[in-house]
C-alpha positions as a printed NumPy array, in Angstrom:
array([[ 43.357,   2.395, -24.533],
       [ 42.067,  -1.019, -23.405],
       [ 42.059,   0.123, -19.8  ],
       [ 39.937,   3.167, -20.698],
       [ 37.364,   0.947, -22.452],
       [ 37.269,  -1.431, -19.512],
       [ 36.82 ,   1.45 , -17.086],
       [ 34.084,   2.904, -19.278],
       [ 32.256,  -0.453, -19.362],
       [ 32.495,  -0.78 , -15.592],
       [ 31.084,   2.713, -15.108],
       [ 28.192,   1.95 , -17.452],
       [ 27.431,  -1.28 , -15.6  ],
       [ 27.577,   0.503, -12.236],
       [ 25.287,   3.249, -13.56 ],
       [ 22.774,   0.706, -14.877],
       [ 22.766,  -1.216, -11.59 ],
       [ 22.362,   2.063,  -9.682],
       [ 19.423,   3.117, -11.897],
       [ 17.756,  -0.292, -11.422],
       [ 18.176,  -0.085,  -7.645],
       [ 16.835,   3.48 ,  -7.502],
       [ 13.921,   2.49 ,  -9.746],
       [ 13.134,  -0.551,  -7.615],
       [ 13.27 ,   1.468,  -4.388],
       [ 11.032,   4.137,  -5.948],
       [  8.456,   1.595,  -7.069],
       [  8.677,  -0.202,  -3.713],
       [  8.032,   3.047,  -1.853],
       [  4.927,   3.528,  -4.026],
       [  3.587,   0.252,  -2.589],
       [  4.627,  -2.228,  -5.306],
       [  6.98 ,  -4.766,  -3.694],
       [  7.419,  -6.863,  -6.853],
       [  7.183,  -5.43 , -10.359],
       [  6.792,  -8.821, -12.042],
       [  3.978,  -9.879,  -9.734],
       [  2.334,  -6.451, -10.12 ],
       [  2.249,  -6.713, -13.922],
       [  1.582, -10.453, -14.346],
       [ -0.045, -11.598, -11.095],
       [  2.506, -14.414, -11.005],
       [  5.41 , -14.559,  -8.582],
       [  8.909, -14.716, -10.027],
       [ 11.528, -17.295,  -9.088],
       [ 13.097, -14.834,  -6.662],
       [  9.874, -14.159,  -4.786],
       [ 10.473, -14.077,  -1.047],
       [ 14.188, -13.371,  -1.386],
       [ 14.007,  -9.96 ,   0.333],
       [ 11.97 , -11.34 ,   3.219],
       [ 14.367, -14.286,   3.456],
       [ 17.362, -11.968,   3.766],
       [ 15.597,  -9.836,   6.369],
       [ 14.934, -12.999,   8.373],
       [ 18.551, -14.154,   7.911],
       [ 19.814, -10.805,   9.153],
       [ 17.772, -11.458,  12.314],
       [ 19.493, -14.886,  12.46 ],
       [ 16.138, -16.617,  11.881],
       [ 17.42 , -19.057,   9.259],
       [ 14.401, -21.373,   9.387],
       [ 12.159, -18.453,   8.428],
       [ 14.669, -17.35 ,   5.803],
       [ 14.572, -20.854,   4.295],
       [ 10.756, -20.769,   4.426],
       [ 10.615, -17.48 ,   2.513],
       [ 13.079, -18.706,  -0.107],
       [ 15.081, -21.952,   0.094],
       [ 17.835, -20.472,  -2.097],
       [ 18.244, -17.222,  -0.17 ],
       [ 22.003, -17.817,   0.091],
       [ 22.465, -18.036,  -3.7  ],
       [ 22.979, -14.295,  -4.38 ],
       [ 26.13 , -14.448,  -2.238],
       [ 27.31 , -17.567,  -4.091],
       [ 26.567, -15.909,  -7.436],
       [ 28.457, -12.774,  -6.387],
       [ 31.49 , -14.87 ,  -5.404],
       [ 31.338, -16.651,  -8.763],
       [ 31.085, -13.35 , -10.649],
       [ 34.034, -11.895,  -8.767],
       [ 36.137, -14.995,  -9.49 ],
       [ 34.914, -15.745, -13.017],
       [ 38.331, -15.09 , -14.584],
       [ 39.865, -17.791, -12.406],
       [ 37.336, -20.366, -13.612],
       [ 37.56 , -22.244, -16.855],
       [ 34.78 , -21.295, -19.298],
       [ 33.351, -24.821, -19.21 ],
       [ 33.237, -24.813, -15.385],
       [ 31.636, -21.35 , -15.348],
       [ 29.033, -22.492, -17.861],
       [ 28.301, -25.578, -15.757],
       [ 27.878, -23.484, -12.619],
       [ 25.539, -21.046, -14.377],
       [ 23.377, -23.873, -15.757],
       [ 23.297, -25.574, -12.346],
       [ 22.127, -22.379, -10.654],
       [ 19.46 , -21.777, -13.321],
       [ 18.176, -25.355, -13.121],
       [ 18.16 , -25.199,  -9.317],
       [ 16.13 , -21.98 ,  -9.354],
       [ 13.769, -23.527, -11.922],
       [ 13.185, -26.666,  -9.851],
       [ 12.617, -24.699,  -6.647],
       [ 10.284, -22.289,  -8.478],
       [  8.156, -25.083,  -9.929],
       [  8.037, -26.871,  -6.565],
       [  6.991, -23.68 ,  -4.768],
       [  4.39 , -22.935,  -7.449],
       [  2.665, -26.282,  -6.833],
       [  2.922, -26.231,  -3.037],
       [  0.918, -23.193,  -1.982],
       [  2.443, -21.341,   0.927],
       [  1.221, -17.804,   0.306],
       [  4.626, -16.59 ,  -0.838],
       [  4.648, -17.795,  -4.42 ],
       [  1.301, -17.231,  -6.125],
       [ -0.232, -17.785,  -9.528],
       [ -3.033, -15.221,  -9.81 ],
       [ -2.85 , -13.737, -13.306],
       [ -6.307, -12.193, -12.878],
       [ -4.794,  -9.836, -10.285],
       [ -2.034,  -8.649, -12.618],
       [ -2.13 ,  -5.297, -14.383],
       [ -1.655,  -6.863, -17.833],
       [ -4.694,  -9.098, -17.356],
       [ -6.791,  -6.129, -16.245],
       [ -5.644,  -4.023, -19.201],
       [ -6.232,  -6.886, -21.64 ],
       [ -9.686,  -7.565, -20.198],
       [-10.703,  -3.906, -20.442],
       [ -9.366,  -3.521, -23.965],
       [-11.089,  -6.779, -25.024],
       [-14.332,  -5.505, -23.504],
       [-13.99 ,  -2.205, -25.369],
       [-13.225,  -4.036, -28.631],
       [-16.212,  -6.346, -28.185],
       [-18.506,  -3.41 , -27.413],
       [-17.152,  -1.566, -30.442],
       [-17.644,  -4.561, -32.717],
       [-21.199,  -5.1  , -31.423],
       [-21.881,  -1.429, -31.999],
       [-20.594,  -1.717, -35.553],
       [-22.659,  -4.856, -36.118],
       [-25.777,  -3.124, -34.775],
       [-25.123,  -0.206, -37.095],
       [-24.623,  -2.61 , -40.009],
       [-27.854,  -4.503, -39.309],
       [-29.783,  -1.231, -38.965],
       [-28.593,  -0.07 , -42.384],
       [-29.56 ,  -3.269, -44.177]])
């Protein structure tokens, strides 16, 4: 019974990962390379990772490091995930926190040293554009209401 539940969980996880990959590829083929940047206008901490891996596959490691200094981390994380049962919970927790802090430090550093890869341009994000339009519509509507109110009095 336990084995069936474990197998069911693994299949669900595989299905979710597959759906995410298919969704990402679909969006990418539509011309949106990064969903987070598309919606917010701000690069995520993984920005440049794909370009870094493409450079690494061409054995251009200096360019890979330029695109993302932690481009090797997905492999390290995969190794950790595959061996998580061999690690003590405290060690696993320490590794996870170290990776998160490392990504945070690199992200903040890259955000403040402009290189064209990591950008902070919220005005170019879809959410900003939607919010601006809706705010404009609300302000027009409220002015219209106020004009109507002043005409009646």
